[in-house]
PDB file of C-alpha atoms and ligand atoms in Angstrom:
ATOM      1  CA  MET A   1     161.520 157.059-130.180  1.00 54.00           C
ATOM      2  CA  LEU A   2     159.803 159.805-131.553  1.00 56.00           C
ATOM      3  CA  LEU A   3     160.068 158.029-135.388  1.00 61.00           C
ATOM      4  CA  ARG A   4     158.838 154.863-133.815  1.00 62.00           C
ATOM      5  CA  GLY A   5     155.947 156.354-132.186  1.00 61.00           C
ATOM      6  CA  LEU A   6     155.145 158.313-135.490  1.00 62.00           C
ATOM      7  CA  SER A   7     155.634 155.034-137.607  1.00 65.00           C
ATOM      8  CA  ARG A   8     153.342 153.328-135.347  1.00 62.00           C
ATOM      9  CA  LEU A   9     150.832 156.173-135.440  1.00 62.00           C
ATOM     10  CA  VAL A  10     150.870 155.839-139.355  1.00 63.00           C
ATOM     11  CA  ALA A  11     150.361 152.027-139.241  1.00 65.00           C
ATOM     12  CA  ALA A  12     147.327 152.449-136.907  1.00 62.00           C
ATOM     13  CA  ARG A  13     145.678 154.763-139.018  1.00 65.00           C
ATOM     14  CA  ARG A  14     146.572 152.641-142.333  1.00 64.00           C
ATOM     15  CA  SER A  15     145.046 149.538-139.977  1.00 63.00           C
ATOM     16  CA  CYS A  16     141.708 151.621-139.627  1.00 65.00           C
ATOM     17  CA  TRP A  17     141.531 152.104-143.265  1.00 60.00           C
ATOM     18  CA  ALA A  18     142.385 148.585-144.058  1.00 63.00           C
ATOM     19  CA  ALA A  19     139.588 147.539-141.959  1.00 61.00           C
ATOM     20  CA  GLY A  20     137.165 149.918-144.000  1.00 59.00           C
ATOM     21  CA  ARG A  21     136.940 152.358-141.155  1.00 63.00           C
ATOM     22  CA  ARG A  22     137.742 156.069-141.054  1.00 58.00           C
ATOM     23  CA  PRO A  23     140.190 156.554-138.270  1.00 61.00           C
ATOM     24  CA  LEU A  24     138.348 158.177-135.205  1.00 57.00           C
ATOM     25  CA  GLY A  25     140.180 160.528-132.637  1.00 55.00           C
ATOM     26  CA  SER A  26     142.699 162.952-133.544  1.00 54.00           C
ATOM     27  CA  GLY A  27     146.371 163.295-133.092  1.00 56.00           C
ATOM     28  CA  SER A  28     147.973 160.610-131.227  1.00 56.00           C
ATOM     29  CA  GLN A  29     144.416 158.880-130.556  1.00 67.00           C
ATOM     30  CA  VAL A  30     143.463 156.085-133.146  1.00 81.00           C
ATOM     31  CA  ILE A  31     140.670 154.174-131.456  1.00 89.00           C
ATOM     32  CA  CYS A  32     140.035 151.783-134.437  1.00 91.00           C
ATOM     33  CA  GLU A  33     143.692 149.948-134.379  1.00 96.00           C
ATOM     34  CA  GLN A  34     143.096 146.261-134.322  1.00 97.00           C
ATOM     35  CA  THR A  35     144.817 143.235-133.025  1.00 98.00           C
ATOM     36  CA  LEU A  36     144.446 139.427-133.267  1.00 98.00           C
ATOM     37  CA  VAL A  37     144.047 137.758-129.862  1.00 99.00           C
ATOM     38  CA  ALA A  38     143.542 134.033-129.680  1.00 99.00           C
ATOM     39  CA  VAL A  39     142.907 131.379-126.727  1.00 99.00           C
ATOM     40  CA  LYS A  40     144.757 128.460-127.529  1.00 99.00           C
ATOM     41  CA  PRO A  41     143.882 125.045-127.227  1.00 98.00           C
ATOM     42  CA  ASP A  42     145.203 124.655-123.566  1.00 98.00           C
ATOM     43  CA  GLY A  43     143.098 128.117-122.583  1.00 98.00           C
ATOM     44  CA  VAL A  44     140.099 126.396-124.103  1.00 98.00           C
ATOM     45  CA  GLN A  45     140.186 123.118-122.501  1.00 98.00           C
ATOM     46  CA  ARG A  46     140.972 124.750-119.005  1.00 98.00           C
ATOM     47  CA  ARG A  47     137.503 126.930-119.666  1.00 98.00           C
ATOM     48  CA  LEU A  48     139.623 130.199-119.425  1.00 98.00           C
ATOM     49  CA  VAL A  49     137.927 131.529-122.542  1.00 98.00           C
ATOM     50  CA  GLY A  50     135.453 133.679-120.347  1.00 98.00           C
ATOM     51  CA  GLU A  51     138.043 135.049-118.109  1.00 98.00           C
ATOM     52  CA  ILE A  52     140.236 136.056-120.952  1.00 98.00           C
ATOM     53  CA  ILE A  53     137.208 137.958-122.880  1.00 98.00           C
ATOM     54  CA  GLN A  54     136.423 139.705-119.599  1.00 98.00           C
ATOM     55  CA  ARG A  55     139.596 141.126-119.012  1.00 98.00           C
ATOM     56  CA  PHE A  56     139.808 142.693-122.671  1.00 98.00           C
ATOM     57  CA  GLU A  57     136.115 143.852-122.312  1.00 98.00           C
ATOM     58  CA  LYS A  58     136.753 145.371-118.857  1.00 98.00           C
ATOM     59  CA  ARG A  59     139.882 147.155-120.097  1.00 98.00           C
ATOM     60  CA  GLY A  60     137.399 148.957-122.635  1.00 97.00           C
ATOM     61  CA  PHE A  61     138.429 147.131-125.778  1.00 98.00           C
ATOM     62  CA  GLN A  62     135.957 146.406-128.427  1.00 98.00           C
ATOM     63  CA  LEU A  63     135.158 142.933-129.698  1.00 98.00           C
ATOM     64  CA  VAL A  64     134.781 143.025-133.460  1.00 98.00           C
ATOM     65  CA  GLY A  65     135.501 139.287-134.331  1.00 98.00           C
ATOM     66  CA  LEU A  66     135.169 136.217-132.727  1.00 98.00           C
ATOM     67  CA  LYS A  67     135.068 132.514-133.591  1.00 98.00           C
ATOM     68  CA  LEU A  68     135.875 128.977-132.140  1.00 98.00           C
ATOM     69  CA  VAL A  69     138.095 127.317-134.965  1.00 98.00           C
ATOM     70  CA  GLN A  70     139.980 124.180-135.434  1.00 98.00           C
ATOM     71  CA  VAL A  71     142.770 125.652-137.212  1.00 98.00           C
ATOM     72  CA  PRO A  72     144.252 123.995-140.290  1.00 97.00           C
ATOM     73  CA  ARG A  73     148.066 123.326-140.238  1.00 97.00           C
ATOM     74  CA  GLU A  74     148.779 125.453-143.248  1.00 97.00           C
ATOM     75  CA  VAL A  75     147.175 128.534-141.421  1.00 98.00           C
ATOM     76  CA  LEU A  76     149.395 127.863-138.395  1.00 98.00           C
ATOM     77  CA  SER A  77     152.457 127.369-140.622  1.00 98.00           C
ATOM     78  CA  ALA A  78     151.993 130.699-142.123  1.00 98.00           C
ATOM     79  CA  HIS A  79     150.910 132.473-138.812  1.00 98.00           C
ATOM     80  CA  TYR A  80     154.324 131.078-137.119  1.00 98.00           C
ATOM     81  CA  HIS A  81     156.461 131.295-140.303  1.00 98.00           C
ATOM     82  CA  ASP A  82     159.239 133.254-138.759  1.00 98.00           C
ATOM     83  CA  LEU A  83     159.687 130.358-136.029  1.00 98.00           C
ATOM     84  CA  GLU A  84     160.173 127.622-138.548  1.00 98.00           C
ATOM     85  CA  GLU A  85     163.883 127.176-137.529  1.00 98.00           C
ATOM     86  CA  LYS A  86     163.506 126.783-133.833  1.00 98.00           C
ATOM     87  CA  THR A  87     163.500 123.576-132.267  1.00 98.00           C
ATOM     88  CA  PHE A  88     160.153 124.055-130.652  1.00 98.00           C
ATOM     89  CA  TYR A  89     158.459 124.401-134.057  1.00 98.00           C
ATOM     90  CA  PRO A  90     157.131 120.953-134.703  1.00 98.00           C
ATOM     91  CA  ALA A  91     155.880 120.748-131.191  1.00 98.00           C
ATOM     92  CA  LEU A  92     154.129 124.336-131.389  1.00 98.00           C
ATOM     93  CA  ILE A  93     152.244 123.323-134.646  1.00 98.00           C
ATOM     94  CA  ASP A  94     151.192 119.957-133.203  1.00 98.00           C
ATOM     95  CA  TYR A  95     149.795 121.729-130.035  1.00 98.00           C
ATOM     96  CA  MET A  96     148.200 124.522-131.817  1.00 98.00           C
ATOM     97  CA  SER A  97     146.299 122.087-134.165  1.00 98.00           C
ATOM     98  CA  SER A  98     145.527 119.559-131.218  1.00 98.00           C
ATOM     99  CA  GLY A  99     141.924 121.187-130.436  1.00 98.00           C
ATOM    100  CA  PRO A 100     139.820 124.081-130.937  1.00 98.00           C
ATOM    101  CA  ILE A 101     141.212 127.732-130.366  1.00 99.00           C
ATOM    102  CA  VAL A 102     139.001 130.761-129.811  1.00 99.00           C
ATOM    103  CA  ALA A 103     140.121 133.458-132.469  1.00 99.00           C
ATOM    104  CA  MET A 104     139.187 137.126-131.755  1.00 98.00           C
ATOM    105  CA  VAL A 105     139.927 140.708-132.961  1.00 98.00           C
ATOM    106  CA  TRP A 106     139.854 143.489-130.449  1.00 98.00           C
ATOM    107  CA  GLU A 107     139.874 147.149-131.602  1.00 97.00           C
ATOM    108  CA  GLY A 108     140.950 150.083-129.535  1.00 97.00           C
ATOM    109  CA  GLN A 109     143.635 152.874-129.005  1.00 96.00           C
ATOM    110  CA  ASP A 110     147.111 151.161-128.767  1.00 97.00           C
ATOM    111  CA  VAL A 111     145.299 147.736-128.451  1.00 98.00           C
ATOM    112  CA  VAL A 112     148.471 145.940-130.142  1.00 98.00           C
ATOM    113  CA  LYS A 113     150.874 147.309-127.390  1.00 98.00           C
ATOM    114  CA  VAL A 114     148.233 146.919-124.471  1.00 98.00           C
ATOM    115  CA  SER A 115     147.375 143.442-125.200  1.00 98.00           C
ATOM    116  CA  ARG A 116     150.877 142.274-125.180  1.00 98.00           C
ATOM    117  CA  THR A 117     151.500 143.859-121.838  1.00 98.00           C
ATOM    118  CA  MET A 118     148.161 142.369-120.771  1.00 98.00           C
ATOM    119  CA  VAL A 119     149.111 139.226-122.033  1.00 98.00           C
ATOM    120  CA  GLY A 120     152.476 139.211-120.470  1.00 98.00           C
ATOM    121  CA  ALA A 121     155.750 137.570-121.360  1.00 98.00           C
ATOM    122  CA  THR A 122     156.296 134.651-123.301  1.00 98.00           C
ATOM    123  CA  SER A 123     157.224 132.561-120.684  1.00 98.00           C
ATOM    124  CA  PRO A 124     154.487 132.327-118.019  1.00 98.00           C
ATOM    125  CA  THR A 125     157.473 132.253-115.458  1.00 98.00           C
ATOM    126  CA  GLN A 126     158.736 135.485-116.461  1.00 98.00           C
ATOM    127  CA  ALA A 127     155.392 137.021-116.710  1.00 98.00           C
ATOM    128  CA  LEU A 128     154.191 139.551-114.002  1.00 98.00           C
ATOM    129  CA  PRO A 129     151.404 138.996-111.630  1.00 98.00           C
ATOM    130  CA  GLY A 130     148.539 140.649-113.069  1.00 98.00           C
ATOM    131  CA  THR A 131     148.948 139.497-116.611  1.00 98.00           C
ATOM    132  CA  ILE A 132     147.090 136.869-118.103  1.00 98.00           C
ATOM    133  CA  ARG A 133     150.211 134.373-118.497  1.00 98.00           C
ATOM    134  CA  GLY A 134     151.209 135.551-115.166  1.00 98.00           C
ATOM    135  CA  ASP A 135     148.279 134.516-113.564  1.00 98.00           C
ATOM    136  CA  LEU A 136     146.913 131.443-115.393  1.00 98.00           C
ATOM    137  CA  CYS A 137     149.908 129.455-116.621  1.00 98.00           C
ATOM    138  CA  VAL A 138     153.117 127.922-115.970  1.00 98.00           C
ATOM    139  CA  ASP A 139     154.741 126.327-118.952  1.00 98.00           C
ATOM    140  CA  ILE A 140     155.819 128.269-122.104  1.00 98.00           C
ATOM    141  CA  SER A 141     154.320 125.766-124.172  1.00 98.00           C
ATOM    142  CA  ARG A 142     151.172 125.878-122.619  1.00 98.00           C
ATOM    143  CA  ASN A 143     150.749 129.939-122.503  1.00 98.00           C
ATOM    144  CA  ALA A 144     146.912 130.041-122.868  1.00 98.00           C
ATOM    145  CA  VAL A 145     146.909 132.964-125.246  1.00 98.00           C
ATOM    146  CA  HIS A 146     148.227 134.527-128.470  1.00 99.00           C
ATOM    147  CA  ALA A 147     148.347 138.541-129.244  1.00 99.00           C
ATOM    148  CA  SER A 148     149.720 140.153-132.190  1.00 98.00           C
ATOM    149  CA  ASP A 149     153.196 141.934-131.761  1.00 98.00           C
ATOM    150  CA  SER A 150     152.853 145.018-133.808  1.00 97.00           C
ATOM    151  CA  VAL A 151     150.289 146.814-135.798  1.00 96.00           C
ATOM    152  CA  GLU A 152     151.645 145.464-139.101  1.00 97.00           C
ATOM    153  CA  VAL A 153     151.842 141.964-137.979  1.00 98.00           C
ATOM    154  CA  ALA A 154     148.304 142.130-136.460  1.00 98.00           C
ATOM    155  CA  GLN A 155     147.041 143.332-140.025  1.00 97.00           C
ATOM    156  CA  LYS A 156     148.466 140.502-141.517  1.00 98.00           C
ATOM    157  CA  GLU A 157     147.076 137.841-139.059  1.00 98.00           C
ATOM    158  CA  ILE A 158     143.765 139.448-138.929  1.00 98.00           C
ATOM    159  CA  ALA A 159     143.628 138.866-142.707  1.00 98.00           C
ATOM    160  CA  LEU A 160     144.967 135.373-142.358  1.00 98.00           C
ATOM    161  CA  TRP A 161     142.541 134.200-139.397  1.00 98.00           C
ATOM    162  CA  PHE A 162     139.561 136.215-140.513  1.00 98.00           C
ATOM    163  CA  HIS A 163     137.505 136.694-143.454  1.00 98.00           C
ATOM    164  CA  HIS A 164     136.704 140.599-143.870  1.00 96.00           C
ATOM    165  CA  SER A 165     132.986 139.671-143.664  1.00 97.00           C
ATOM    166  CA  GLU A 166     133.602 138.189-140.272  1.00 98.00           C
ATOM    167  CA  LEU A 167     134.397 141.209-138.762  1.00 98.00           C
ATOM    168  CA  VAL A 168     131.218 143.387-137.322  1.00 97.00           C
ATOM    169  CA  GLN A 169     131.627 146.959-137.500  1.00 93.00           C
ATOM    170  CA  TRP A 170     129.281 148.328-134.440  1.00 94.00           C
ATOM    171  CA  LYS A 171     128.967 151.666-132.600  1.00 93.00           C
ATOM    172  CA  CYS A 172     130.148 151.640-129.183  1.00 93.00           C
ATOM    173  CA  CYS A 173     127.855 153.591-126.759  1.00 94.00           C
ATOM    174  CA  ALA A 174     130.317 153.791-124.315  1.00 93.00           C
ATOM    175  CA  HIS A 175     132.929 155.163-126.369  1.00 92.00           C
ATOM    176  CA  SER A 176     132.633 158.699-124.973  1.00 94.00           C
ATOM    177  CA  ASN A 177     133.267 157.089-121.567  1.00 95.00           C
ATOM    178  CA  ILE A 178     136.223 155.253-122.531  1.00 95.00           C
ATOM    179  CA  TYR A 179     137.765 157.976-124.880  1.00 95.00           C
ATOM    180  CA  ASN A 180     138.001 161.971-124.976  1.00 91.00           C
ATOM    181  CA  VAL A 181     135.847 161.815-128.059  1.00 89.00           C
TER     182      VAL A 181
HETATM  183  N1  UDP B 201     157.138 128.885-127.710  1.00 68.58           N
HETATM  184  C1  UDP B 201     157.412 127.633-127.126  1.00 68.58           C
HETATM  185  N2  UDP B 201     158.617 127.502-126.382  1.00 68.58           N
HETATM  186  C2  UDP B 201     159.446 128.386-126.717  1.00 68.58           C
HETATM  187  C3  UDP B 201     159.348 129.457-127.190  1.00 68.58           C
HETATM  188  C4  UDP B 201     158.042 129.716-127.755  1.00 68.58           C
HETATM  189  O1  UDP B 201     156.636 126.457-127.067  1.00 68.58           O
HETATM  190  O2  UDP B 201     160.512 128.377-126.074  1.00 68.58           O
HETATM  191  C5  UDP B 201     155.805 128.851-128.361  1.00 68.58           C
HETATM  192  C6  UDP B 201     154.668 129.811-127.230  1.00 68.58           C
HETATM  193  O3  UDP B 201     153.524 129.096-127.192  1.00 68.58           O
HETATM  194  C7  UDP B 201     154.851 131.100-127.659  1.00 68.58           C
HETATM  195  C8  UDP B 201     154.693 130.733-129.211  1.00 68.58           C
HETATM  196  O4  UDP B 201     155.514 129.583-129.335  1.00 68.58           O
HETATM  197  O5  UDP B 201     153.441 131.630-127.342  1.00 68.58           O
HETATM  198  C9  UDP B 201     155.108 131.764-130.065  1.00 68.58           C
HETATM  199  O6  UDP B 201     156.338 132.300-129.888  1.00 68.58           O
HETATM  200  P1  UDP B 201     156.818 133.677-129.900  1.00 68.58           P
HETATM  201  O7  UDP B 201     158.227 134.162-129.422  1.00 68.58           O
HETATM  202  O8  UDP B 201     156.120 134.401-131.046  1.00 68.58           O
HETATM  203  O9  UDP B 201     155.966 134.266-128.312  1.00 68.58           O
HETATM  204  P2  UDP B 201     154.629 135.084-128.053  1.00 68.58           P
HETATM  205  O10 UDP B 201     154.520 136.199-129.141  1.00 68.58           O
HETATM  206  O11 UDP B 201     153.500 134.248-128.164  1.00 68.58           O
HETATM  207  O12 UDP B 201     154.823 135.712-126.850  1.00 68.58           O
HETATM  208 MG1   MG B 202     154.891 136.092-131.325  1.00 68.58          MG
END
């Protein structure tokens, strides 16, 4: 448990350096950890983009990348390469390439873990009320949003979906109200 916490911390600090940022905060507080969040085609079609962005903003995370994209199938194959053998994989790639996606990079303390909690279980029928999927979706194949599942995966996904120049470093004037810095 302790080891896992330590390796998360090291990975989070590494992700700051990878993003060209000095890790802010001390001890277990790494506030420049980043994750990829994407509103999937069903979420865009259902006009859920604003609601999903608002949840991350209100929580206190910082938006550092945002774009509306029609994602090429090669990018989606790389993104979901670990699911290649699953029966739902072809349908997943078809669906993810069926329309525009809003891709975002969010930054903040424990943003990877907290985002996954905010998004909820993969199957919306298992997702708790209060989570995005638990509040806004019903079917596993139309679960509105993606969020990276580990710090290491987040770094890979951000590099796959965004060019470094598309990420914006900006000073958040609310930092001292969100963190003890
Ligand atoms: N998926 C699906 N059917 C399944 C399992 C997953 O259509 O039985 C889709 C769903 O859109 C999910 C995505 O595949 O979000 C990626 O699956 P993963 O297990 O990585 O879930 P996630 O990390 O998105 O919760
Ligand atoms: Mg996943």
